[in-house]
Amino acid sequence: VGAHHKVGFVMAEFMCVSYTKVMLAAAIPAFLYYLSLLYSVHLEAKRLGLSGLSKENIPQAGKVLRERGHLLIPLVVLLALMFTGYTPLFAAIMAIFVTIPVSWIRKETRMDLETIVRATVEGSRSAIGVGISCIIIGVIIGSVNMTSLGLNFGNLILRVVGDGHLFLGGLMVMIMSIILGMGVPGVAAYVIVYVVAVPVLRGVGATEMAANMFCLIYACLSNITPPVAMSSYVAAGIADSNMTKTSLIAMKLGIAGFILPFFFLNNPVLLYGSTEGVAVSETIRTFATATIGVLAIAEGLSGLPMQKYSTGVTALRLVTRVMLHSLLPEGAAIPASRGQLALLVWNTAGRPE
């Protein structure tokens, strides 16, 4: 989250909207993704027989907040300034200046001159990395623009897909965004797909916000997608496990991330505030059915014996069918229901003993 929140500022600049609008639009998809991820990890832990920390080893929230809760003040200042309309740059600078006097509230967190200098050095080193990424981005964008690669590639996809074929266009853009985002930091990946892939989705009828979010998500998911799954490889090194196997497990746990963009591509209501004139009840209904959908997906891929969760799985499948009727285009609900039946038969026949 921390690595990719900077993309929101870049997206807001490109779309000429406020950062708050981008943040609200991303809230529901982000919540659904992390909910599905947490549920998938929970089910995987149950399948492997893992248990959590013992009660005595869990930090007490009240004690932590009493001792270090004041360190949240700079974050509150940052968010408050952005919500009141100040630029992200001004809000970030003010939050940095607030951090120093806030740290003096308690002796344990007090920043002395040496700590301030060290923090400044670390921040400068991070800025160098961002600057290098910006240089690389500039070279890529210049190459794409001068050679018309992005325009030609986008036109090629539009000729193959045709106008109005939103899902087919989304499928091809998904593949393109994953490839373009491989091995590239979040901000750089978004800028690349914005130049090459976003115009294609706009050309097949996607809304501006949906097109940008769609390409951004898949560009970031390239970090767990083989063969260049950088995040998965780092995790494999920490866990001393097989890199390819770790990448495949990461894709399985994060499968909702590969499906969610098609939800809001077809139904932009999931991008809160991006569609005018939408009733709150419609947003709540869509959010509720999408929540059930991602949980059902996690349940279906958990690999747990179906008999342990027979009642819950049955209920989830029934409600997911309702979700498919409400989220998929007209005429696609019947094939979706048949797909549900096929999955049920397959899972029942192949479930572990």
Short mmCIF file of C-alpha atoms in Angstrom, two decimals:
data_model
loop_
_atom_site.label_atom_id
_atom_site.label_comp_id
_atom_site.label_asym_id
_atom_site.label_seq_id
_atom_site.Cartn_x
_atom_site.Cartn_y
_atom_site.Cartn_z
CA VAL A 1 0.00 0.00 0.00
CA GLY A 2 2.73 2.43 0.96
CA ALA A 3 4.65 1.74 -2.25
CA HIS A 4 1.66 2.36 -4.50
CA HIS A 5 -0.11 5.28 -2.81
CA LYS A 6 2.13 7.63 -4.82
CA VAL A 7 0.44 6.37 -7.98
CA GLY A 8 -2.77 8.02 -6.78
CA PHE A 9 -1.15 11.46 -6.98
CA VAL A 10 0.13 10.76 -10.51
CA MET A 11 -3.29 9.46 -11.59
CA ALA A 12 -5.01 12.53 -10.18
CA GLU A 13 -2.66 14.77 -12.18
CA PHE A 14 -3.18 12.81 -15.41
CA MET A 15 -6.97 12.77 -15.05
CA CYS A 16 -7.15 16.39 -13.82
CA VAL A 17 -9.19 15.41 -10.76
CA SER A 18 -8.56 15.69 -7.02
CA TYR A 19 -6.58 13.06 -5.16
CA THR A 20 -9.60 12.56 -2.89
CA LYS A 21 -11.70 11.43 -5.87
CA VAL A 22 -9.06 8.90 -6.90
CA MET A 23 -8.73 7.67 -3.31
CA LEU A 24 -12.50 7.18 -2.93
CA ALA A 25 -12.74 5.42 -6.29
CA ALA A 26 -10.01 2.96 -5.26
CA ALA A 27 -11.46 2.32 -1.77
CA ILE A 28 -13.97 -0.42 -2.61
CA PRO A 29 -11.69 -2.44 -4.98
CA ALA A 30 -8.84 -2.20 -2.45
CA PHE A 31 -11.09 -3.37 0.38
CA LEU A 32 -12.41 -6.30 -1.69
CA TYR A 33 -8.90 -7.34 -2.71
CA TYR A 34 -7.46 -7.31 0.80
CA LEU A 35 -10.57 -8.99 2.22
CA SER A 36 -10.21 -11.82 -0.28
CA LEU A 37 -6.46 -12.00 0.37
CA LEU A 38 -6.90 -12.21 4.14
CA TYR A 39 -9.61 -14.84 3.77
CA SER A 40 -7.44 -16.86 1.36
CA VAL A 41 -4.50 -16.75 3.78
CA HIS A 42 -6.83 -17.79 6.62
CA LEU A 43 -8.11 -20.78 4.63
CA GLU A 44 -4.58 -21.72 3.57
CA ALA A 45 -3.48 -21.64 7.23
CA LYS A 46 -6.40 -23.90 8.18
CA ARG A 47 -5.52 -26.29 5.36
CA LEU A 48 -1.90 -26.49 6.57
CA GLY A 49 -2.91 -26.71 10.24
CA LEU A 50 -1.18 -23.46 11.21
CA SER A 51 -2.19 -21.46 14.29
CA GLY A 52 -1.77 -17.81 15.25
CA LEU A 53 0.18 -16.15 18.04
CA SER A 54 -0.64 -17.07 21.58
CA LYS A 55 -2.67 -14.51 23.51
CA GLU A 56 0.22 -13.41 25.72
CA ASN A 57 2.39 -12.61 22.65
CA ILE A 58 -0.18 -10.29 21.04
CA PRO A 59 0.59 -6.61 21.79
CA GLN A 60 -2.12 -4.75 23.69
CA ALA A 61 -3.65 -2.13 21.41
CA GLY A 62 -4.46 0.21 24.28
CA LYS A 63 -0.93 0.15 25.63
CA VAL A 64 0.61 0.72 22.18
CA LEU A 65 -1.71 3.68 21.53
CA ARG A 66 -0.96 5.21 24.92
CA GLU A 67 2.79 4.95 24.40
CA ARG A 68 3.05 5.78 20.67
CA GLY A 69 -0.38 6.95 19.58
CA HIS A 70 0.86 10.53 19.26
CA LEU A 71 2.93 9.44 16.25
CA LEU A 72 -0.33 9.24 14.27
CA ILE A 73 -0.70 13.04 14.45
CA PRO A 74 1.45 13.73 11.31
CA LEU A 75 -0.68 11.25 9.36
CA VAL A 76 -3.85 12.98 10.54
CA VAL A 77 -2.37 16.35 9.51
CA LEU A 78 -1.45 14.97 6.07
CA LEU A 79 -4.93 13.59 5.40
CA ALA A 80 -6.70 16.64 6.84
CA LEU A 81 -4.75 19.05 4.61
CA MET A 82 -5.42 16.98 1.49
CA PHE A 83 -9.13 16.69 2.30
CA THR A 84 -9.35 20.46 2.74
CA GLY A 85 -7.98 21.02 -0.76
CA TYR A 86 -4.26 21.64 -0.27
CA THR A 87 -1.83 20.08 -2.75
CA PRO A 88 -0.18 16.75 -1.84
CA LEU A 89 3.24 18.42 -1.91
CA PHE A 90 2.24 21.10 0.61
CA ALA A 91 0.48 18.52 2.82
CA ALA A 92 3.52 16.23 2.81
CA ILE A 93 5.94 19.06 3.71
CA MET A 94 3.73 20.23 6.57
CA ALA A 95 3.40 16.66 7.88
CA ILE A 96 7.21 16.34 7.87
CA PHE A 97 7.60 19.55 9.88
CA VAL A 98 4.88 18.42 12.32
CA THR A 99 6.63 15.07 12.86
CA ILE A 100 9.61 16.59 14.69
CA PRO A 101 7.75 18.46 17.49
CA VAL A 102 5.27 15.57 17.82
CA SER A 103 8.15 13.16 18.51
CA TRP A 104 9.14 15.34 21.49
CA ILE A 105 5.88 14.59 23.31
CA ARG A 106 7.40 11.46 24.85
CA LYS A 107 11.02 10.84 25.74
CA GLU A 108 11.08 7.37 24.10
CA THR A 109 10.24 8.76 20.64
CA ARG A 110 12.10 12.07 20.84
CA MET A 111 14.13 12.90 17.69
CA ASP A 112 17.53 14.45 18.35
CA LEU A 113 19.73 16.18 15.76
CA GLU A 114 21.42 12.94 14.74
CA THR A 115 18.07 11.20 14.14
CA ILE A 116 16.78 14.15 12.10
CA VAL A 117 19.92 14.14 9.93
CA ARG A 118 19.68 10.38 9.44
CA ALA A 119 16.00 10.66 8.45
CA THR A 120 16.88 13.42 5.98
CA VAL A 121 19.60 11.27 4.41
CA GLU A 122 17.26 8.28 4.09
CA GLY A 123 14.58 10.49 2.52
CA SER A 124 17.11 11.88 0.04
CA ARG A 125 18.21 8.38 -0.93
CA SER A 126 14.57 7.44 -1.57
CA ALA A 127 14.15 10.56 -3.68
CA ILE A 128 17.16 9.55 -5.79
CA GLY A 129 15.48 6.24 -6.55
CA VAL A 130 12.29 8.01 -7.57
CA GLY A 131 14.27 10.46 -9.70
CA ILE A 132 16.03 7.64 -11.56
CA SER A 133 12.65 6.00 -12.17
CA CYS A 134 11.35 9.31 -13.58
CA ILE A 135 14.31 9.49 -15.98
CA ILE A 136 13.63 5.95 -17.18
CA ILE A 137 9.94 6.76 -17.53
CA GLY A 138 10.81 9.81 -19.62
CA VAL A 139 12.94 7.72 -21.98
CA ILE A 140 10.19 5.12 -22.34
CA ILE A 141 7.46 7.70 -22.92
CA GLY A 142 9.62 9.56 -25.44
CA SER A 143 10.36 6.34 -27.31
CA VAL A 144 6.70 5.35 -27.35
CA ASN A 145 5.58 8.77 -28.56
CA MET A 146 8.30 9.30 -31.19
CA THR A 147 7.89 5.82 -32.70
CA SER A 148 4.06 5.88 -32.32
CA LEU A 149 4.37 2.43 -30.74
CA GLY A 150 1.58 3.05 -28.26
CA LEU A 151 -0.77 4.47 -30.86
CA ASN A 152 -0.08 1.69 -33.36
CA PHE A 153 -0.35 -1.07 -30.79
CA GLY A 154 -3.58 0.39 -29.44
CA ASN A 155 -5.02 0.73 -32.92
CA LEU A 156 -4.07 -2.88 -33.65
CA ILE A 157 -5.99 -4.08 -30.58
CA LEU A 158 -8.97 -1.90 -31.48
CA ARG A 159 -9.01 -3.35 -35.01
CA VAL A 160 -8.90 -6.89 -33.66
CA VAL A 161 -11.46 -6.31 -30.89
CA GLY A 162 -13.78 -3.81 -32.52
CA ASP A 163 -15.81 -1.05 -30.92
CA GLY A 164 -18.00 -1.90 -27.95
CA HIS A 165 -16.41 -5.28 -27.07
CA LEU A 166 -15.55 -4.25 -23.53
CA PHE A 167 -14.63 -7.63 -22.05
CA LEU A 168 -12.57 -8.83 -25.02
CA GLY A 169 -10.75 -5.50 -25.07
CA GLY A 170 -10.24 -5.75 -21.31
CA LEU A 171 -8.76 -9.23 -21.66
CA MET A 172 -6.19 -8.08 -24.21
CA VAL A 173 -5.37 -4.94 -22.21
CA MET A 174 -4.95 -7.10 -19.09
CA ILE A 175 -2.28 -9.19 -20.82
CA MET A 176 -0.59 -6.07 -22.21
CA SER A 177 -0.60 -4.28 -18.83
CA ILE A 178 0.90 -7.27 -17.02
CA ILE A 179 3.69 -7.50 -19.61
CA LEU A 180 4.40 -3.77 -19.56
CA GLY A 181 4.46 -3.70 -15.75
CA MET A 182 6.91 -6.58 -15.29
CA GLY A 183 9.94 -5.58 -13.23
CA VAL A 184 8.88 -1.91 -13.14
CA PRO A 185 8.06 0.08 -9.94
CA GLY A 186 4.42 1.03 -9.38
CA VAL A 187 4.57 4.67 -10.52
CA ALA A 188 6.63 3.87 -13.61
CA ALA A 189 4.35 0.94 -14.49
CA TYR A 190 1.27 3.14 -14.29
CA VAL A 191 2.77 5.85 -16.49
CA ILE A 192 3.70 3.26 -19.13
CA VAL A 193 0.25 1.64 -19.24
CA TYR A 194 -1.38 5.09 -19.18
CA VAL A 195 0.37 5.93 -22.43
CA VAL A 196 -0.12 2.56 -24.15
CA ALA A 197 -3.08 0.70 -22.63
CA VAL A 198 -5.55 3.22 -21.18
CA PRO A 199 -6.47 4.70 -24.61
CA VAL A 200 -7.43 1.22 -25.81
CA LEU A 201 -9.96 0.76 -23.01
CA ARG A 202 -11.35 4.22 -23.61
CA GLY A 203 -11.74 3.25 -27.26
CA VAL A 204 -13.92 0.22 -26.43
CA GLY A 205 -16.21 2.22 -24.15
CA ALA A 206 -14.71 2.13 -20.63
CA THR A 207 -15.08 5.16 -18.39
CA GLU A 208 -11.98 7.25 -17.69
CA MET A 209 -11.63 6.18 -14.07
CA ALA A 210 -12.33 2.51 -14.81
CA ALA A 211 -9.78 2.45 -17.64
CA ASN A 212 -7.05 3.96 -15.45
CA MET A 213 -7.76 1.74 -12.44
CA PHE A 214 -7.98 -1.38 -14.62
CA CYS A 215 -4.57 -0.86 -16.21
CA LEU A 216 -2.95 0.21 -12.93
CA ILE A 217 -4.08 -2.89 -11.05
CA TYR A 218 -2.78 -5.32 -13.67
CA ALA A 219 0.50 -3.43 -14.02
CA CYS A 220 1.02 -3.80 -10.26
CA LEU A 221 -0.09 -7.45 -10.26
CA SER A 222 2.83 -8.22 -12.58
CA ASN A 223 4.90 -8.26 -9.36
CA ILE A 224 3.36 -11.65 -8.49
CA THR A 225 2.88 -12.95 -12.04
CA PRO A 226 5.54 -15.26 -13.52
CA PRO A 227 7.97 -15.11 -15.19
CA VAL A 228 9.05 -11.69 -13.79
CA ALA A 229 7.36 -11.85 -10.38
CA MET A 230 9.77 -9.64 -8.43
CA SER A 231 7.78 -9.57 -5.18
CA SER A 232 7.26 -13.33 -5.26
CA TYR A 233 10.97 -13.90 -5.81
CA VAL A 234 11.85 -11.73 -2.82
CA ALA A 235 9.33 -13.66 -0.70
CA ALA A 236 10.79 -16.94 -1.96
CA GLY A 237 14.25 -15.81 -0.86
CA ILE A 238 12.97 -14.97 2.62
CA ALA A 239 11.08 -18.26 2.93
CA ASP A 240 13.84 -20.27 1.23
CA SER A 241 11.29 -21.79 -1.15
CA ASN A 242 11.01 -22.49 -4.87
CA MET A 243 10.53 -19.24 -6.80
CA THR A 244 8.10 -20.56 -9.40
CA LYS A 245 5.99 -22.37 -6.83
CA THR A 246 5.92 -19.26 -4.63
CA SER A 247 4.74 -17.16 -7.60
CA LEU A 248 1.94 -19.60 -8.41
CA ILE A 249 0.80 -19.66 -4.78
CA ALA A 250 0.87 -15.85 -4.73
CA MET A 251 -1.34 -15.77 -7.84
CA LYS A 252 -3.74 -18.22 -6.23
CA LEU A 253 -3.99 -16.19 -3.02
CA GLY A 254 -4.39 -12.95 -4.95
CA ILE A 255 -6.77 -14.33 -7.58
CA ALA A 256 -9.43 -11.75 -6.67
CA GLY A 257 -7.08 -9.04 -7.90
CA PHE A 258 -7.11 -10.61 -11.37
CA ILE A 259 -10.93 -10.74 -11.46
CA LEU A 260 -12.00 -7.55 -9.65
CA PRO A 261 -11.05 -5.12 -12.46
CA PHE A 262 -13.57 -6.81 -14.75
CA PHE A 263 -16.22 -6.17 -12.09
CA PHE A 264 -15.81 -2.40 -12.18
CA LEU A 265 -15.01 -2.34 -15.90
CA ASN A 266 -18.57 -3.54 -16.50
CA ASN A 267 -20.10 -1.85 -13.46
CA PRO A 268 -18.25 1.41 -12.57
CA VAL A 269 -20.50 1.79 -9.49
CA LEU A 270 -17.76 -0.09 -7.62
CA LEU A 271 -15.51 2.94 -8.19
CA TYR A 272 -17.25 5.14 -5.67
CA GLY A 273 -17.85 8.69 -6.85
CA SER A 274 -16.71 8.07 -10.45
CA THR A 275 -20.26 7.72 -11.84
CA GLU A 276 -22.73 10.58 -11.56
CA GLY A 277 -26.32 10.09 -10.46
CA VAL A 278 -25.88 6.68 -8.80
CA ALA A 279 -28.07 6.01 -5.77
CA VAL A 280 -26.38 5.02 -2.52
CA SER A 281 -28.57 1.90 -2.36
CA GLU A 282 -27.22 0.78 -5.75
CA THR A 283 -23.63 1.22 -4.55
CA ILE A 284 -24.35 -0.75 -1.36
CA ARG A 285 -26.04 -3.58 -3.30
CA THR A 286 -23.18 -3.84 -5.77
CA PHE A 287 -20.60 -3.71 -2.98
CA ALA A 288 -22.40 -6.44 -1.01
CA THR A 289 -22.72 -8.81 -3.97
CA ALA A 290 -19.09 -8.21 -4.99
CA THR A 291 -17.97 -8.96 -1.41
CA ILE A 292 -19.79 -12.28 -1.46
CA GLY A 293 -18.30 -12.99 -4.87
CA VAL A 294 -14.66 -12.53 -3.86
CA LEU A 295 -15.17 -14.59 -0.70
CA ALA A 296 -16.73 -17.38 -2.77
CA ILE A 297 -13.76 -17.29 -5.14
CA ALA A 298 -11.33 -17.58 -2.21
CA GLU A 299 -13.39 -20.43 -0.76
CA GLY A 300 -13.47 -22.30 -4.05
CA LEU A 301 -9.68 -22.12 -4.52
CA SER A 302 -8.79 -22.91 -0.91
CA GLY A 303 -8.35 -26.65 -1.54
CA LEU A 304 -10.13 -27.49 1.71
CA PRO A 305 -12.35 -30.60 1.80
CA MET A 306 -15.74 -29.50 0.58
CA GLN A 307 -17.57 -31.54 3.22
CA LYS A 308 -16.16 -29.30 5.97
CA TYR A 309 -17.87 -26.28 4.50
CA SER A 310 -20.79 -27.82 2.66
CA THR A 311 -23.46 -25.49 4.07
CA GLY A 312 -21.41 -22.33 3.70
CA VAL A 313 -20.23 -23.20 0.20
CA THR A 314 -23.77 -23.99 -0.91
CA ALA A 315 -25.04 -20.66 0.40
CA LEU A 316 -22.14 -18.79 -1.17
CA ARG A 317 -22.76 -20.41 -4.53
CA LEU A 318 -26.43 -19.49 -4.44
CA VAL A 319 -25.73 -15.88 -3.58
CA THR A 320 -22.83 -15.73 -6.04
CA ARG A 321 -25.25 -16.75 -8.76
CA VAL A 322 -27.34 -13.73 -7.82
CA MET A 323 -24.16 -11.65 -7.99
CA LEU A 324 -23.44 -12.95 -11.49
CA HIS A 325 -26.93 -12.01 -12.61
CA SER A 326 -26.48 -8.49 -11.27
CA LEU A 327 -22.88 -7.81 -12.35
CA LEU A 328 -22.53 -9.54 -15.71
CA PRO A 329 -24.04 -8.16 -18.90
CA GLU A 330 -27.51 -9.17 -19.94
CA GLY A 331 -27.50 -12.64 -21.50
CA ALA A 332 -24.34 -13.75 -19.69
CA ALA A 333 -26.04 -14.89 -16.49
CA ILE A 334 -27.22 -18.25 -17.86
CA PRO A 335 -23.72 -19.30 -19.06
CA ALA A 336 -22.37 -18.07 -15.71
CA SER A 337 -24.86 -20.25 -13.84
CA ARG A 338 -23.90 -23.23 -15.99
CA GLY A 339 -20.27 -22.50 -15.15
CA GLN A 340 -21.19 -22.56 -11.45
CA LEU A 341 -22.79 -25.98 -11.88
CA ALA A 342 -19.72 -27.28 -13.73
CA LEU A 343 -17.44 -26.00 -10.96
CA LEU A 344 -19.61 -27.65 -8.32
CA VAL A 345 -19.43 -31.02 -10.11
CA TRP A 346 -15.67 -30.66 -10.64
CA ASN A 347 -15.00 -29.75 -7.01
CA THR A 348 -17.22 -32.54 -5.73
CA ALA A 349 -15.55 -35.13 -7.94
CA GLY A 350 -12.01 -33.97 -7.22
CA ARG A 351 -12.22 -32.85 -3.59
CA PRO A 352 -9.53 -34.11 -1.24
CA GLU A 353 -10.44 -36.93 1.07
#
